Coordinates of C-alpha atoms and ligand atoms in Angstrom, one line a residue:
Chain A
X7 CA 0.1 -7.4 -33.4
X8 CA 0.4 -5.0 -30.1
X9 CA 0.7 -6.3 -26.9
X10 CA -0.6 -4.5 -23.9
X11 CA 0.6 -5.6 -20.7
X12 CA -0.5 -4.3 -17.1
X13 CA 1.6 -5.2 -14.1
X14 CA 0.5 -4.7 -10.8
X15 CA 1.1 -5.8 -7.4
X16 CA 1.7 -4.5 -3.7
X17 CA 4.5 -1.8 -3.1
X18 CA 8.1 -2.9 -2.8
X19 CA 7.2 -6.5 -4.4
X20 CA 9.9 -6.2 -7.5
X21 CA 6.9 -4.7 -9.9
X22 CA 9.1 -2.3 -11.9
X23 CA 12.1 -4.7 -11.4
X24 CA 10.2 -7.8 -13.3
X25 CA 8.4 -4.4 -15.6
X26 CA 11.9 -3.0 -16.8
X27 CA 13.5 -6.2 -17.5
X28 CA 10.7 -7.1 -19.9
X29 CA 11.1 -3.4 -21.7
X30 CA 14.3 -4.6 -22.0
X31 CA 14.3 -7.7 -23.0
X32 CA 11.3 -6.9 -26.0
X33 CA 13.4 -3.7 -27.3
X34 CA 16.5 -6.1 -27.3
X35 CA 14.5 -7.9 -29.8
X36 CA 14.1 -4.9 -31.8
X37 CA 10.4 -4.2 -30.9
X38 CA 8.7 -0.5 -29.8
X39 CA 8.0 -0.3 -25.9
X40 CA 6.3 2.3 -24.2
X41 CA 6.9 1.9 -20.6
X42 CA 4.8 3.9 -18.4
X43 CA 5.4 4.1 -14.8
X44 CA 2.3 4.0 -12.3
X45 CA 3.6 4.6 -8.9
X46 CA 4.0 7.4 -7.0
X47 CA 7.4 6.7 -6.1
X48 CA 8.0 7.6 -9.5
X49 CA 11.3 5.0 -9.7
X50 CA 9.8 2.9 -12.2
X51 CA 11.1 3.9 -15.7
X52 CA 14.7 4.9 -13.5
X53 CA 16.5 1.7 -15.0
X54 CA 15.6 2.4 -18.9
X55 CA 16.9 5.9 -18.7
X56 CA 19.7 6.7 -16.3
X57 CA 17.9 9.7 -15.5
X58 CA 16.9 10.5 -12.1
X59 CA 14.9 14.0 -12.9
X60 CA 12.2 13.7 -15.6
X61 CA 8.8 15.3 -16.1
X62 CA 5.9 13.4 -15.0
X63 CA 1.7 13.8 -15.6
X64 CA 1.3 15.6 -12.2
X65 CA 3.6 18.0 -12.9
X66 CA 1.4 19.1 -15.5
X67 CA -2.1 18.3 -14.2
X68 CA -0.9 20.7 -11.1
X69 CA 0.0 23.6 -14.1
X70 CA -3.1 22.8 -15.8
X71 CA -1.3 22.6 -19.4
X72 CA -1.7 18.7 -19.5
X73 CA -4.4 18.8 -22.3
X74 CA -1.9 21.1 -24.5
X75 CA 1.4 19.0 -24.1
X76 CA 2.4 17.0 -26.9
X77 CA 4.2 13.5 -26.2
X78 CA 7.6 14.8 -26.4
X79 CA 6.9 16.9 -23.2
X80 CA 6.1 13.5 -21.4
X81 CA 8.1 11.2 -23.2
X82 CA 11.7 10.4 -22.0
X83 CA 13.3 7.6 -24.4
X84 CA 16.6 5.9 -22.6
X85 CA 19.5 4.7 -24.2
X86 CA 18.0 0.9 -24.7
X87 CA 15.1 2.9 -27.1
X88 CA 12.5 2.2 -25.2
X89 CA 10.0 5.0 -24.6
X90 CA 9.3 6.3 -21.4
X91 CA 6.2 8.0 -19.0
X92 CA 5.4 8.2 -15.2
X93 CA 2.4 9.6 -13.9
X94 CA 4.4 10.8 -10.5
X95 CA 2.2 11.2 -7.7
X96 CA 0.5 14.6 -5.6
X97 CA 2.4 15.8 -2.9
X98 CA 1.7 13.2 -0.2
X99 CA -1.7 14.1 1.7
X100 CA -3.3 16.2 -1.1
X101 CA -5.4 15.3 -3.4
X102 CA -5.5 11.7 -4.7
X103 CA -2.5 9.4 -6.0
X104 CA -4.6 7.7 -8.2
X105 CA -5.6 10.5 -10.6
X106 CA -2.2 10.5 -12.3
X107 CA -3.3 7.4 -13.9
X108 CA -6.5 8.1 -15.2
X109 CA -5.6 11.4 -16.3
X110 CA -2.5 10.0 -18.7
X111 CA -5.1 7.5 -20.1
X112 CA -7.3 10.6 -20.6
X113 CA -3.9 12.1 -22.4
X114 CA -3.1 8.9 -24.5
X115 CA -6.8 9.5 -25.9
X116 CA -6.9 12.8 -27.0
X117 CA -3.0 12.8 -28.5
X118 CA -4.4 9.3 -30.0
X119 CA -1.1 7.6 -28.6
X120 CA -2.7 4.7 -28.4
X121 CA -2.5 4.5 -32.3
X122 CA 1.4 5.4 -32.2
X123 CA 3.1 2.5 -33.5
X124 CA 4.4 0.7 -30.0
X125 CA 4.2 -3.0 -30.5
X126 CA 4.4 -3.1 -26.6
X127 CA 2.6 -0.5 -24.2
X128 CA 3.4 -1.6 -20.6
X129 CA 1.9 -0.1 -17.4
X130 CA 3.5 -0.7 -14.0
X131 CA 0.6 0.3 -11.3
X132 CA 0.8 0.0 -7.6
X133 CA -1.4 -2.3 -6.7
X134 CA -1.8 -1.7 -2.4
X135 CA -5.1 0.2 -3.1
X136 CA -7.1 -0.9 -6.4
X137 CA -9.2 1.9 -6.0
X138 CA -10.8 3.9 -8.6
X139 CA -7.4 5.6 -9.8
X140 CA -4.9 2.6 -10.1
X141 CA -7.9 0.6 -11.5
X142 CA -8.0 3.0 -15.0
X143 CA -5.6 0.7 -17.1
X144 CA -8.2 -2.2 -16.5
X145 CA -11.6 0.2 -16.6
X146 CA -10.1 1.5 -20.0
X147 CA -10.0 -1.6 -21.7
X148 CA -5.8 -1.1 -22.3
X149 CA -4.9 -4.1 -19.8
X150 CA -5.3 -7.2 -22.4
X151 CA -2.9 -8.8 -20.1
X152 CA -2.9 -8.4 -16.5
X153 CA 0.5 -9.4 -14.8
X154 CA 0.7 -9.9 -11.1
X155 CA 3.5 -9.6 -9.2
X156 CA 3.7 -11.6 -5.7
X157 CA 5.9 -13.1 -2.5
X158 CA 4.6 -15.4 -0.3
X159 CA 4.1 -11.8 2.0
X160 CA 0.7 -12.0 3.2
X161 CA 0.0 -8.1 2.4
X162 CA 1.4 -9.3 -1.2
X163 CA -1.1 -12.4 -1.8
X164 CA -3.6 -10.1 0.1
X165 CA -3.3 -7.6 -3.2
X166 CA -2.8 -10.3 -6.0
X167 CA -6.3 -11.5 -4.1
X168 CA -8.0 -8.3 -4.8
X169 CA -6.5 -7.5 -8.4
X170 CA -8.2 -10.7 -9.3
X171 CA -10.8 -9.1 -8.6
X172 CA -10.6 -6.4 -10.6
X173 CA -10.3 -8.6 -13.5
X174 CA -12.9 -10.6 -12.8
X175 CA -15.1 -7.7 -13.2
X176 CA -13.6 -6.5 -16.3
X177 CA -13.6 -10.1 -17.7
X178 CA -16.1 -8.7 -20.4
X179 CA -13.7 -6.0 -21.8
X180 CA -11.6 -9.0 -22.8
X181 CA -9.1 -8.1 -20.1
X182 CA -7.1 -11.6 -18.8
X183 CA -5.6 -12.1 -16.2
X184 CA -2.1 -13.6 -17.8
X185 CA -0.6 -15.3 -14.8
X186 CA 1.7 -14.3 -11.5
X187 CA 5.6 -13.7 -11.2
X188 CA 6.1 -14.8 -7.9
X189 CA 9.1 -13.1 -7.3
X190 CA 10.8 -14.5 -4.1
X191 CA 14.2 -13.4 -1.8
X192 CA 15.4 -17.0 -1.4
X193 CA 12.7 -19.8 -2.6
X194 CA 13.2 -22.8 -1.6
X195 CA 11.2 -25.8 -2.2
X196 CA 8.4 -25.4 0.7
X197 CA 7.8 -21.8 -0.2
X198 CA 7.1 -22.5 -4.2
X199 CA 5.0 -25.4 -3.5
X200 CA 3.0 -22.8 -1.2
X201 CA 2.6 -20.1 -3.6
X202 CA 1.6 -22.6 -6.2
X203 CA -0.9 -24.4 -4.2
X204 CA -2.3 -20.3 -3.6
X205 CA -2.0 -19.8 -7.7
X206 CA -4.0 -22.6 -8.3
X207 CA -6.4 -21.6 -5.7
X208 CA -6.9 -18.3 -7.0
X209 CA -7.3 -19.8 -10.6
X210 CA -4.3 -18.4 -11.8
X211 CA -1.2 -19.9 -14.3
X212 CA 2.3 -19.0 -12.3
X213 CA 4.5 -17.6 -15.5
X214 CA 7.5 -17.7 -13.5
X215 CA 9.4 -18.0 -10.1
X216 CA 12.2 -15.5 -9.7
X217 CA 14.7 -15.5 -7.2
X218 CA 16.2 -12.2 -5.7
X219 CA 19.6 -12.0 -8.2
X220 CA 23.1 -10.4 -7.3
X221 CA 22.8 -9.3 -11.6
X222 CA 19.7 -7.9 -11.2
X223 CA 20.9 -5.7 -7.5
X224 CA 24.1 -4.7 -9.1
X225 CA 22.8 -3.4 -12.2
X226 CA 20.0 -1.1 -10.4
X227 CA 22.9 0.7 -8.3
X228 CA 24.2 1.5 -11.9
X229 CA 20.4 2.6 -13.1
X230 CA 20.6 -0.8 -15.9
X231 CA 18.8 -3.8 -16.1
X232 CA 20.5 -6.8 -15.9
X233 CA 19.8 -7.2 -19.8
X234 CA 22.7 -4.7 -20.2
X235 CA 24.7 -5.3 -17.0
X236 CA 25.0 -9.2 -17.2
X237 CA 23.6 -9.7 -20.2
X238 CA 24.6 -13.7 -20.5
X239 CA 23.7 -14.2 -16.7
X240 CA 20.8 -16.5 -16.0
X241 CA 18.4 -13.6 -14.3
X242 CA 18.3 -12.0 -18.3
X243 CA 17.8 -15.5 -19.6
X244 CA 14.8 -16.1 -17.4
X245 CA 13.3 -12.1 -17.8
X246 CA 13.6 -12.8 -21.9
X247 CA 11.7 -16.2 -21.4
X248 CA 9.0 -14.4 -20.0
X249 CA 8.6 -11.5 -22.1
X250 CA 8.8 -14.1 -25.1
X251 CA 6.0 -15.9 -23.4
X252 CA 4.1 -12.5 -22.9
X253 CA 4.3 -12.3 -27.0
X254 CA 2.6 -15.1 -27.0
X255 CA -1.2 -15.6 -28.0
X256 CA -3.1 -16.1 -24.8
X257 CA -3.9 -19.9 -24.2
X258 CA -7.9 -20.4 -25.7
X259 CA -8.5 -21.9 -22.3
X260 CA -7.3 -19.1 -20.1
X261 CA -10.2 -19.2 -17.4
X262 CA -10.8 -16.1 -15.3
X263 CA -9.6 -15.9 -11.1
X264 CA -11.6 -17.2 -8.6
X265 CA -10.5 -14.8 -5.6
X266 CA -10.9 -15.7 -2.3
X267 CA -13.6 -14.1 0.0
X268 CA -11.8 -12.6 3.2
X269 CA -12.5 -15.5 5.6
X270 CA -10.9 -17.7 3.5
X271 CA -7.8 -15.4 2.6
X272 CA -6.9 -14.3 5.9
X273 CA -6.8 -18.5 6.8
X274 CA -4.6 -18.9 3.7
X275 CA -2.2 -16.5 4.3
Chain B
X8 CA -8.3 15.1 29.3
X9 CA -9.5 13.5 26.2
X10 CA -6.7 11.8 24.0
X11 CA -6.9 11.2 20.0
X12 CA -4.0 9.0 18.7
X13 CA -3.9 8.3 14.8
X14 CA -1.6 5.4 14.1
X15 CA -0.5 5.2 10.7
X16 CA 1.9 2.6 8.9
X17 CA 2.1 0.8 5.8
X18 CA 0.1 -2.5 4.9
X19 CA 0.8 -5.7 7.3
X20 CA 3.5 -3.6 9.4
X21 CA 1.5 -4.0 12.9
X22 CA -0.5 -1.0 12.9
X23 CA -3.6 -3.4 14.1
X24 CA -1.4 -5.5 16.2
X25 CA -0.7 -1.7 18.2
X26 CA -3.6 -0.2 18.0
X27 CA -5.6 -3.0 19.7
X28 CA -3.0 -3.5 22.2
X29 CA -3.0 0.4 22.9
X30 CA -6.7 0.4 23.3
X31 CA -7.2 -2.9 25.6
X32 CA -4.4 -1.5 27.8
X33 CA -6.3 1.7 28.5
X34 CA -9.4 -0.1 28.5
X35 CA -8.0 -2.4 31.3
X36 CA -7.3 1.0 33.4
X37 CA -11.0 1.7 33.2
X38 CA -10.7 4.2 30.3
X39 CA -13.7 5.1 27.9
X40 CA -11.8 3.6 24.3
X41 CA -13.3 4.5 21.2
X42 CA -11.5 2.6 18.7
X43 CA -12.0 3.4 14.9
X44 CA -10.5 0.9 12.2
X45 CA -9.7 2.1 8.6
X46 CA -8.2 -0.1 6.5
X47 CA -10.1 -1.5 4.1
X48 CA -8.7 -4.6 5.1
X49 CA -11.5 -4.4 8.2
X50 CA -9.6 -5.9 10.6
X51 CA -8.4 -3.6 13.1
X52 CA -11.0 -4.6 15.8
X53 CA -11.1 -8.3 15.6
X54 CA -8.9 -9.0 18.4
X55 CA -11.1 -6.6 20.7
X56 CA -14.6 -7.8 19.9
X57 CA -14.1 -11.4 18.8
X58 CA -16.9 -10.9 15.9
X59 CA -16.1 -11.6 12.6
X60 CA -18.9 -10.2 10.5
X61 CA -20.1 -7.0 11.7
X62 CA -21.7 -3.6 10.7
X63 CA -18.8 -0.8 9.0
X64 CA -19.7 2.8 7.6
X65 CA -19.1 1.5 3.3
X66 CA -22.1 -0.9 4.2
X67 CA -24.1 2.1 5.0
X68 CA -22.7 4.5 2.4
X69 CA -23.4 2.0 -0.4
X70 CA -27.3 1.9 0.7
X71 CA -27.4 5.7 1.2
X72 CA -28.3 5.5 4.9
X73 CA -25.3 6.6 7.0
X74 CA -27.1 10.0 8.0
X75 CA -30.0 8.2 9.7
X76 CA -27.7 5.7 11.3
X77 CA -27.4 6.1 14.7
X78 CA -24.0 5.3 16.6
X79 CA -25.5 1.9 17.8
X80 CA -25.9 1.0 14.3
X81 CA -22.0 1.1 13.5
X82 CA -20.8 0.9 17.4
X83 CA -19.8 -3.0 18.5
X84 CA -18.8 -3.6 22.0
X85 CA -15.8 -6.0 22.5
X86 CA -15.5 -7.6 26.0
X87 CA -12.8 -5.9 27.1
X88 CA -15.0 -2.6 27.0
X89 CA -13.8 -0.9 24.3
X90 CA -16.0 0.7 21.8
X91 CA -15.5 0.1 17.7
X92 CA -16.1 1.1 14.7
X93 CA -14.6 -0.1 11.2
X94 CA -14.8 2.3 8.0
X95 CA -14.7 -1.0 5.9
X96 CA -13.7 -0.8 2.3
X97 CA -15.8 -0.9 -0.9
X98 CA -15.2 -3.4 -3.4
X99 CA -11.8 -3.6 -4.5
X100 CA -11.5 -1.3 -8.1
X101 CA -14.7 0.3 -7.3
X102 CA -14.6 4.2 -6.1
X103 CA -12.5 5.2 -3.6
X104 CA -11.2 3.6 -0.8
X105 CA -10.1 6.7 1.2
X106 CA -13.8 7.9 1.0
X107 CA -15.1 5.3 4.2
X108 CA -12.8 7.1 6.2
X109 CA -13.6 11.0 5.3
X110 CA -17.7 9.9 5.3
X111 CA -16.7 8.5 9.0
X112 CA -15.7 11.6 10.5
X113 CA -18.6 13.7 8.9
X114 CA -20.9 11.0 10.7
X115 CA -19.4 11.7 13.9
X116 CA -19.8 15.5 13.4
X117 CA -23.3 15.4 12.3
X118 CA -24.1 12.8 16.0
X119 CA -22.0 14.3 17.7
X120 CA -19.8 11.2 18.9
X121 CA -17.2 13.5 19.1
X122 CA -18.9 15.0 22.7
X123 CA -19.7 11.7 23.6
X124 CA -17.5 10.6 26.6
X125 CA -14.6 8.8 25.8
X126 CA -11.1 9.4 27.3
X127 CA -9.4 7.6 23.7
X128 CA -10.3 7.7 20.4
X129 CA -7.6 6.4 18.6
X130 CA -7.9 5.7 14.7
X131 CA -6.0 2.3 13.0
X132 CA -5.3 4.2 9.5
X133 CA -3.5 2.5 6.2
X134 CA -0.5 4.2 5.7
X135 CA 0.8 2.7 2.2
X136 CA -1.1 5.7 0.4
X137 CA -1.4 8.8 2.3
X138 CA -4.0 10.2 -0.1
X139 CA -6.9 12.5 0.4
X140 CA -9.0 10.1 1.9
X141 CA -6.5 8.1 4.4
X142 CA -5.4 11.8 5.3
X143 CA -8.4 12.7 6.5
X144 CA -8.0 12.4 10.4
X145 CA -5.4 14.6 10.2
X146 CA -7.3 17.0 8.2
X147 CA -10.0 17.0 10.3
X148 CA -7.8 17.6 13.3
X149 CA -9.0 14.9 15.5
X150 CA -5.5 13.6 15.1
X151 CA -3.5 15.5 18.4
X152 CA -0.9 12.5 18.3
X153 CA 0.0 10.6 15.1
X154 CA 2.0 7.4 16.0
X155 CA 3.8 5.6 12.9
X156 CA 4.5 2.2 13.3
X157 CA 7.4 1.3 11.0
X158 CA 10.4 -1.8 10.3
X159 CA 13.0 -2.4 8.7
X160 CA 11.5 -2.5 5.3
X161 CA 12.2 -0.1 2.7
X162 CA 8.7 0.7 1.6
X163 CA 7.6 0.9 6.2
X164 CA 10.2 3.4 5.8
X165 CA 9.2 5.3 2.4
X166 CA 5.2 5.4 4.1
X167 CA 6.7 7.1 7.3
X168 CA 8.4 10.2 5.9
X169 CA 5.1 10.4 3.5
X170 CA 3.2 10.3 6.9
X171 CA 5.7 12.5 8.0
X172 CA 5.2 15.0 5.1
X173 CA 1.5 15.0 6.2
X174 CA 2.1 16.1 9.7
X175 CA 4.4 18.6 8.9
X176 CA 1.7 20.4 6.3
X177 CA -0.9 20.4 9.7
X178 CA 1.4 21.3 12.1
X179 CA -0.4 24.0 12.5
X180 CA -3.5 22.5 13.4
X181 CA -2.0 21.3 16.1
X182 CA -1.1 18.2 14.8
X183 CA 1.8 16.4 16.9
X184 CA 3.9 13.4 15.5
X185 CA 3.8 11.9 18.9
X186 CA 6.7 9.2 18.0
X187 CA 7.1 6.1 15.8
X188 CA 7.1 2.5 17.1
X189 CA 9.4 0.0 15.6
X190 CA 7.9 -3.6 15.4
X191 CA 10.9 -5.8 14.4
X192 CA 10.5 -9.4 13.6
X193 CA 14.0 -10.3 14.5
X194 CA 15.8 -6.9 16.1
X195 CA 19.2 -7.1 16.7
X196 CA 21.5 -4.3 17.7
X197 CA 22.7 -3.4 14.4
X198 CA 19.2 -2.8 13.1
X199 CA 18.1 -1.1 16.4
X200 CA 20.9 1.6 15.3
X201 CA 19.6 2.3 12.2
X202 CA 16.4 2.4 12.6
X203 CA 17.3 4.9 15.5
X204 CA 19.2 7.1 13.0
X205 CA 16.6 6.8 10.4
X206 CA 14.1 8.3 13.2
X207 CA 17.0 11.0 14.1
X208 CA 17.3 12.0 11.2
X209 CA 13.5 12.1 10.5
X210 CA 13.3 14.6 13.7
X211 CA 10.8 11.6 15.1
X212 CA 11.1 10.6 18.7
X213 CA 11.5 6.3 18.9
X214 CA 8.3 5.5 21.4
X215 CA 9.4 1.7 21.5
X216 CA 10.9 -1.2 19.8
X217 CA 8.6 -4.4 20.1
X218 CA 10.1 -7.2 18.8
X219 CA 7.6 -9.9 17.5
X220 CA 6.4 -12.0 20.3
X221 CA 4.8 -15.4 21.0
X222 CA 2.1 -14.4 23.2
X223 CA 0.7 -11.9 20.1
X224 CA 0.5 -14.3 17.6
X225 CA -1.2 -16.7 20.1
X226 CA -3.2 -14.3 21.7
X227 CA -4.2 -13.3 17.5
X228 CA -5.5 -16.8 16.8
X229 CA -7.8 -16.9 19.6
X230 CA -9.0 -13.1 18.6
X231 CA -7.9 -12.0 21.6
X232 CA -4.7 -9.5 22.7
X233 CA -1.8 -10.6 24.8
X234 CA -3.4 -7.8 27.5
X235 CA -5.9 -10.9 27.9
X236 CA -4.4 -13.8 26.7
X237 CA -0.9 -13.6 28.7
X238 CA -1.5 -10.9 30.8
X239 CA 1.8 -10.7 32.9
X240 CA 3.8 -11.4 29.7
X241 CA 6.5 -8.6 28.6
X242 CA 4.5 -7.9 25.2
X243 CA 1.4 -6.9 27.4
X244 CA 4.2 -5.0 29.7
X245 CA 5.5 -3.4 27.3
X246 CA 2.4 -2.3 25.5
X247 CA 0.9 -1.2 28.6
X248 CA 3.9 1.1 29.1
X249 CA 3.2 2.6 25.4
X250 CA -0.1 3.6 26.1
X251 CA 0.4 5.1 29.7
X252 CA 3.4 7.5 27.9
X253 CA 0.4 8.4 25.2
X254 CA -1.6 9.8 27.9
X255 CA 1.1 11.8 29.2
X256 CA 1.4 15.5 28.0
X257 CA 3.5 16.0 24.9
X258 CA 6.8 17.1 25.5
X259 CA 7.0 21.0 25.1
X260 CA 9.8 20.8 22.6
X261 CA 8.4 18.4 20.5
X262 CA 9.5 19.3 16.9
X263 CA 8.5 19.4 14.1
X264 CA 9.4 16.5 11.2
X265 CA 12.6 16.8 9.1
X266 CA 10.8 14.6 6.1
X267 CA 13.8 13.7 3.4
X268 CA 13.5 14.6 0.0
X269 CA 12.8 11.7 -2.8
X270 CA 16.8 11.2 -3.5
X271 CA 18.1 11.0 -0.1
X272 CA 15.1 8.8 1.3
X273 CA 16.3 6.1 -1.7
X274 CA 19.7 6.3 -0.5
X275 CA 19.1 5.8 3.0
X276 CA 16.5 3.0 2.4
Ligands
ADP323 N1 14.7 -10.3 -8.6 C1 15.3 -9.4 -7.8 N2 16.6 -9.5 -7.6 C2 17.2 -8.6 -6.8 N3 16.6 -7.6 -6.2 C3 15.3 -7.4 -6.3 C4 14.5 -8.3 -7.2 N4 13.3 -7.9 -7.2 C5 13.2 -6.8 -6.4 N5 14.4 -6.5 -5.9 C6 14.7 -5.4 -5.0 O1 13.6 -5.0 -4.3 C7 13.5 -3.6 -4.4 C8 12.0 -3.2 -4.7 O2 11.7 -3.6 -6.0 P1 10.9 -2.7 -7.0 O3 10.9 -3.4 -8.3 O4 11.3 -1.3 -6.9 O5 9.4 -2.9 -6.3 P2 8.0 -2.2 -6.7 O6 8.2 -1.6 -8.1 O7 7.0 -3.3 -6.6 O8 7.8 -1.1 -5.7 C9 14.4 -3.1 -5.5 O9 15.1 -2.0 -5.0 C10 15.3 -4.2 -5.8 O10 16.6 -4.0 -5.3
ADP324 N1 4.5 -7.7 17.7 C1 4.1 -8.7 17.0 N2 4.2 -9.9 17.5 C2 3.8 -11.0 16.7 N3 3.2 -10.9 15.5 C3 3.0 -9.7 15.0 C4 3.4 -8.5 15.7 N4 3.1 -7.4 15.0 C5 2.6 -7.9 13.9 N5 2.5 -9.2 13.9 C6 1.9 -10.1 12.9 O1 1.8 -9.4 11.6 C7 0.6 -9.5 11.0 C8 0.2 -8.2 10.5 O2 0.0 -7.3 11.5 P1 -1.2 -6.2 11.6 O3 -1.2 -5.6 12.9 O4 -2.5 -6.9 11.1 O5 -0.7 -5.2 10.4 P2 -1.5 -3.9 9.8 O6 -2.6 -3.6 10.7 O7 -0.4 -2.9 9.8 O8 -1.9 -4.3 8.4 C9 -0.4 -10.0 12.1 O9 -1.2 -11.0 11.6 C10 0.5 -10.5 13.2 O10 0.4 -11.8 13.3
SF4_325 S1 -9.3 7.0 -5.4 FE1 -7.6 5.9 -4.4 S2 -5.8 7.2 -4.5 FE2 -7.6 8.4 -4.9 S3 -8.2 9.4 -3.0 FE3 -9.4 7.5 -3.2 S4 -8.2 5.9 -2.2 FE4 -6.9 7.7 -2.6
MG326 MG1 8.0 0.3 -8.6
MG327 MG1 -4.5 -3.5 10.2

């Protein structure tokens, strides 16, 4: 069946970097991905196409034709075949940054792309401010699996904290929280044992610890994942473990987060 | 004459750590401080109260009473003198989390705490999304001087030239980007020069670079700033130096931002 995976987490974390390595690794097994790219840096979906100028949702919310364009207008596929979108973002200060999102779910409705046959939709959303915008892939029930992405940052266990929250609330519209990449510059053995004291804290099964990788930095200055760079290297051995493990069925006794209240959060990190 | 200082930055950079500091040194030369936090976060005024749980404008738009409320409703004391006020922030994935901070300022119109006699306001504001709501200081043009407080980071660096962007759009509601502060965990020459050419090149005078300090993160832990806590330390020195230059009229040829576009701000960070 079709997977649909959101990832999420604070900005700068390595979302798109764990996001595009698992578009990669699922079309190197021959499956449909559509990517879409939640940010308004708009640099998510850069890695699966090589191409640096694209159209994006805003563009077209801002001309008003959004409602008339057909997918190909939005749709960029890159040379691994996975299908690409990105929201974009407003002109910083206007406006709000969240409405891209809601707006393309809006879209995927009424062009019924939802019924396209992707056996993976991905979303990578910012996750700094889970307001109303950046929350729409949960709201509209397309977030089956809820990735976070996480450090041992405080501002990064800070957001993992309130996206918990988020699916907590949304626990009824079978959205699951899957687990957290923590996805750290140089772990060592005190730092993991941390973070995975905070996982289990917060209720929450780690899917994977990922160190910074020289693969995974030298393939982005060539816009490639390190699926195509390196592909043999052990960073593309760990990002197809995971997206094998994202294939999965979700374990029957998944529970839901317990977030932290604030008092308690801002003594844990 | 009456100063308003904005300070902007992205999540966990020290925007709180400068703001407080900012607002107990003019307090401590027997200015009149109002001091407005708006991060949903709700933690800016900790360190110049000491109170935990307190009243913030969310709590009063979520009960529909913030146009009764009078200013001692939202208005807590700290001992150092100064005057606060948090926006707060509404559940995470619920509404908007720009909105505390645009209801804010049409409270203060409609009771008049703008006439009210303080020589500071200064408003804390999160930086990581600078969308309609987070903007709205600026728009309202209580924001004479901006202040960005910014690192080494890649994504501190990305929120100032979106702060930037901002500024530049109000210049001409006299709007002034008064300067960015660097706080640097570890500065060392080499990253002292490029954060200098980063602000050079951002058309942003450098206000100071505070390294991280001992006597903050003690002074933190006892809710207190190192203006109290170590009082003839160089952190409370230097701070104090900051806010005396914020009180002092702009420079006449003060520019206006360069902000970079999308592709040369990636290659520089
Ligand atoms: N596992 C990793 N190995 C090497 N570099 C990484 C890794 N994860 C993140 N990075 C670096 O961090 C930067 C930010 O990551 P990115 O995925 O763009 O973050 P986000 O999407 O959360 O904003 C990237 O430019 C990348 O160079
Ligand atoms: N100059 C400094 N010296 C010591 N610690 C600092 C300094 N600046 C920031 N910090 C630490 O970083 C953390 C985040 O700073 P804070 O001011 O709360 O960030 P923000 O308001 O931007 O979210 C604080 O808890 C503080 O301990
Ligand atoms: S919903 Fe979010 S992105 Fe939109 S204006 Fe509010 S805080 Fe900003
Ligand atoms: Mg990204
Ligand atoms: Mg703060």
């Amino acid at each position: 069946g079709r997977t649909a995976v959101v990832v999420y987490g604070k900005g700068g974390i390595g979302k798109s970097t764990v996001a595009v390595h698992l578009s990669a690794a699922w079309a190197e097994r021959g499956l449909r991905v559509l990517h879409v790219g939640c940010d308004p840096k708009m640099d998510s979906t850069l890695r699966l196409t090589g191409v640096e100028e694209r159209p994006c949702v805003v563009d077209f919310i801002e001309d008003r034709t959004l409602r008339q364009r057909e997918p190909a207008d939005l749709i960029v596929r890159g040379p691994t075949g996975v299908d690409t979108i990105e929201t974009g973002g407003p002109e910083p200060g206007v406006g709000c940054a969240g409405r891209g999102v809601a707006s393309l779910l809006d879209w995927m409705d009424l062009k019924r792309v939802r019924t396209w046959p992707y056996d993976v939709v991905l979303f990578d959303v910012l996750g700094d401010l889970v307001c109303g915008g950046f929350v729409a892939p949960v709201r509209y029930g397309v977030a089956q699996r809820v990735v976070i992405v996480a450090s041992a940052e405080p501002m990064a266990l800070f957001a993992a904290n309130n996206i918990s929250r988020v699916v907590l609330r949304h626990v009824a519209d079978d959205v699951r929280l899957a687990g957290i990449v923590f996805n750290v510059k140089e772990p060592d053995d005190r730092v993991r044992a941390a973070l995975d004291a905070f996982a289990a804290r917060l209720g929450v099964h780690v899917l994977a610890h990922i160190p910074w990788s020289r693969a995974v930095r030298d393939a982005e200055q060539a816009n490639r994942t390190a699926i195509e760079h390196d592909p043999s290297g052990e960073a593309a051995e760990q990002f197809r473990a995971l997206a094998a493990a994202l294939r999965e069925p979700l374990p029957p006794d998944l529970g839901a987060p317990t977030p932290l209240d604030r008092r308690e959060l801002l003594s844990f990190i």
